[in-house]
Tab-separated table of C-alpha atoms in Angstrom:
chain	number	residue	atom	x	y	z
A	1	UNK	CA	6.487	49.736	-12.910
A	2	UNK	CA	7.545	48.009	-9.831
A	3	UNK	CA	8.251	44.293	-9.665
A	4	UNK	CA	7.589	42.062	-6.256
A	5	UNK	CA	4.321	40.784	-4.759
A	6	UNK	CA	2.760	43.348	-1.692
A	7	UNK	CA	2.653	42.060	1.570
A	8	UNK	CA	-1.484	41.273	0.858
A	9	UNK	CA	-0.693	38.922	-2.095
A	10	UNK	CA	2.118	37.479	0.060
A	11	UNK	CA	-0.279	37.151	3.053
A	12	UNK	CA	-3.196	35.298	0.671
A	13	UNK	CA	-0.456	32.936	-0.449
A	14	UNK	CA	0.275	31.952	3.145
A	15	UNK	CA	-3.357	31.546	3.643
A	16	UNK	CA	-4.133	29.067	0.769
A	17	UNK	CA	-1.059	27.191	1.146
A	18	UNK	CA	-2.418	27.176	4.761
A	19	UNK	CA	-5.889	25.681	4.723
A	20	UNK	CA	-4.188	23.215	2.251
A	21	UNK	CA	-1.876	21.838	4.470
A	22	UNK	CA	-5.010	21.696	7.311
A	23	UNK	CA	-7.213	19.389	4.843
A	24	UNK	CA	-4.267	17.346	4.086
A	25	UNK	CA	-2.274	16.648	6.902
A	26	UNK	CA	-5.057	15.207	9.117
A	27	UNK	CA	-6.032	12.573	6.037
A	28	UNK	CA	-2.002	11.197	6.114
A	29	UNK	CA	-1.876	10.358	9.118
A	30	UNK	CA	-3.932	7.002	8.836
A	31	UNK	CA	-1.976	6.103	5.509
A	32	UNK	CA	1.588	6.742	7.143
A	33	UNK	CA	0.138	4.080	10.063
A	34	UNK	CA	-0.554	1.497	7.219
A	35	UNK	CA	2.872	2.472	5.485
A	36	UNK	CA	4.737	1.304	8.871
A	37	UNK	CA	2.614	-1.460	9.425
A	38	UNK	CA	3.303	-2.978	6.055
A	39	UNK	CA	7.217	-2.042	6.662
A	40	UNK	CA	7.119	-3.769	9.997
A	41	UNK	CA	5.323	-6.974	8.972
A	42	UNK	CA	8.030	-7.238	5.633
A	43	UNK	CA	11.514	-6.788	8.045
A	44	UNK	CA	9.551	-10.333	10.191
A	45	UNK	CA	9.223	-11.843	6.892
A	46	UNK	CA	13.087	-11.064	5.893
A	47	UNK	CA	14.364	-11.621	9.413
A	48	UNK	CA	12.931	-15.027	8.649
A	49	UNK	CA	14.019	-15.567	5.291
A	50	UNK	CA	17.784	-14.034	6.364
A	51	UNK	CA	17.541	-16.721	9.331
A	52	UNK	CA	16.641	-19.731	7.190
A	53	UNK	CA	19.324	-19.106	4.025
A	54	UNK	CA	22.264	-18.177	7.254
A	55	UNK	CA	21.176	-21.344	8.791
A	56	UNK	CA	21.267	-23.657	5.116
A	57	UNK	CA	24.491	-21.258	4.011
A	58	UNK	CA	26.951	-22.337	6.796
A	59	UNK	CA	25.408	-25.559	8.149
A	60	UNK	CA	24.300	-24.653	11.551
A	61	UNK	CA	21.551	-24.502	13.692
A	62	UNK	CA	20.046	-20.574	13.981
A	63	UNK	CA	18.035	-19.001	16.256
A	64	UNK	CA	15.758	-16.037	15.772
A	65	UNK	CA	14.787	-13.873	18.205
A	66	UNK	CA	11.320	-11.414	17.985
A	67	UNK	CA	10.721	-8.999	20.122
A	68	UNK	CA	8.988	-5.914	19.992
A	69	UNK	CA	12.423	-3.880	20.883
A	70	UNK	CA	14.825	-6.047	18.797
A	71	UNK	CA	15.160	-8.838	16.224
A	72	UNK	CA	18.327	-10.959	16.614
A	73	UNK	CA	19.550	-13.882	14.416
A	74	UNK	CA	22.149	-15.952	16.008
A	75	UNK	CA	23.932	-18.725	15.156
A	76	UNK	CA	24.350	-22.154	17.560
A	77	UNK	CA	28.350	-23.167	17.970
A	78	UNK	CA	28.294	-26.017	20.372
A	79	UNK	CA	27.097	-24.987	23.604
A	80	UNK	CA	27.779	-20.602	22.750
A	81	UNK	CA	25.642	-18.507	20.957
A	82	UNK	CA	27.136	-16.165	18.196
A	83	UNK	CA	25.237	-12.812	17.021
A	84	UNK	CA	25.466	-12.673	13.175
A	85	UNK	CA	22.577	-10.164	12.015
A	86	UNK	CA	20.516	-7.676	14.642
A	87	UNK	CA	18.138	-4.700	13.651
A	88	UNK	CA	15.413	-2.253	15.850
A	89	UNK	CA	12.102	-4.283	16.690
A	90	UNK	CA	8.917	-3.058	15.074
A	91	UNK	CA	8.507	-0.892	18.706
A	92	UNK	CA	11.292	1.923	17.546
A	93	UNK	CA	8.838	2.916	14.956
A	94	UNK	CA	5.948	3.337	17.320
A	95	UNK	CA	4.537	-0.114	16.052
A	96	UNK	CA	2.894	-2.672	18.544
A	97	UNK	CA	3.950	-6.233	18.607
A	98	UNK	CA	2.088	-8.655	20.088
A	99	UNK	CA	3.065	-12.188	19.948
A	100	UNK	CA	5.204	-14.911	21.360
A	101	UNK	CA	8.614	-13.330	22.169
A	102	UNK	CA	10.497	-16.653	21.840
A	103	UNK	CA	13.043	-17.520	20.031
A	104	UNK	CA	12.148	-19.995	16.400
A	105	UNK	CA	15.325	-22.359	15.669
A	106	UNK	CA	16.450	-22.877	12.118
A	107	UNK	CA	17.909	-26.759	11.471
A	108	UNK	CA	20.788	-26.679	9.155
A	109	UNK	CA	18.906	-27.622	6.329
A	110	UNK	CA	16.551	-24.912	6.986
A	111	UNK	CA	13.530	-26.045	8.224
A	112	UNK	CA	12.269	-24.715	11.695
A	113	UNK	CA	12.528	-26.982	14.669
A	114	UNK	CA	10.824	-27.857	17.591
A	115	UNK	CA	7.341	-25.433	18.605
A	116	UNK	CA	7.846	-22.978	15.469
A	117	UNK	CA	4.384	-21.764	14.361
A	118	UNK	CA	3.242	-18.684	15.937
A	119	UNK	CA	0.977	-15.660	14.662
A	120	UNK	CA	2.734	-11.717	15.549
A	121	UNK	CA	0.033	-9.053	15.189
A	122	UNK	CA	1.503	-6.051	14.836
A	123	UNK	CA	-0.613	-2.253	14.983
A	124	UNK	CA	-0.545	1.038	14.511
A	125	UNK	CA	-2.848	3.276	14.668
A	126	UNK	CA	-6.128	2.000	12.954
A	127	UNK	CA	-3.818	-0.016	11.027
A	128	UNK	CA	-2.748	-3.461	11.708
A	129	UNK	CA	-1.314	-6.782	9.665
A	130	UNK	CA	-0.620	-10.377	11.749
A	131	UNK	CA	2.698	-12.245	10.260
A	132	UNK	CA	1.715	-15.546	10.631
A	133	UNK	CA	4.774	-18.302	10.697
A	134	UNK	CA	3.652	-22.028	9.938
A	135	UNK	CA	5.013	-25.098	11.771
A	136	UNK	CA	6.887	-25.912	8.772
A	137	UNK	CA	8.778	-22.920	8.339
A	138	UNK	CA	6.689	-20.691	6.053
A	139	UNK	CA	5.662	-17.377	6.638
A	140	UNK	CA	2.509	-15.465	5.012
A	141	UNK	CA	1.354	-11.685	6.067
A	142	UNK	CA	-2.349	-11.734	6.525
């Protein structure tokens, strides 16, 4: 008795596994766009929340910067900026960002300041979430 698989059992395995992976991988695609989407729209939300506790934790006023390449928090010392937190922008992950590309300013008690509210849309895909930031400082995905 001889042990192994032939090469036609090994060639039907290949084949099932096969037209598996075709009815599958076509059907992931749109749930991967949501997945970075809803990744995306979260790191606004925390770039916002990071920018409003660095701006109430040392006192200062702290700007945050959104652009579809970068996201920058930095913090006002007298008439300098200084760079204290900086990821990728929501475009390294293939993710459109469309928006006001200003930058919102944190008072040191950690409300926004000056023209805050603005609505980011970012897409994907078929996929897409808006991160909308209030006048006051609050910040909602929709």
């Amino acid at each position: 008795m001889s042990r192994g698989f032939s090469l036609v059992e090994l060639l039907l395995a290949i084949l099932i596994v096969g037209l598996l992976l075709g009815i599958t991988v076509p059907t992931l695609g749109p749930a991967l766009d949501r997945l970075a989407v809803e990744q995306a729209a979260a790191e606004l939300v925390a770039a916002h929340d990071r920018a409003r506790i660095i701006a109430i934790l040392e006192s200062r006023v702290v700007l945050l910067t959104i652009r579809p390449d970068s996201l920058v928090i930095q913090v006002v010392n007298g008439a300098n900026t200084l760079p204290r937190w900086a990821a990728a922008g929501p475009q390294s992950e293939g993710i459109a960002l469309i928006g006001p590309m200003r930058s919102l300013i944190f008072a040191p008690i950690g409300t926004t300041m000056g023209f805050s509210n603005a609505t980011y849309s970012l897409s994907r895909g078929a996929s897409s979430r808006q991160v909308i930031v209030s006048r006051y400082g609050r910040v909602r995905i929709q």
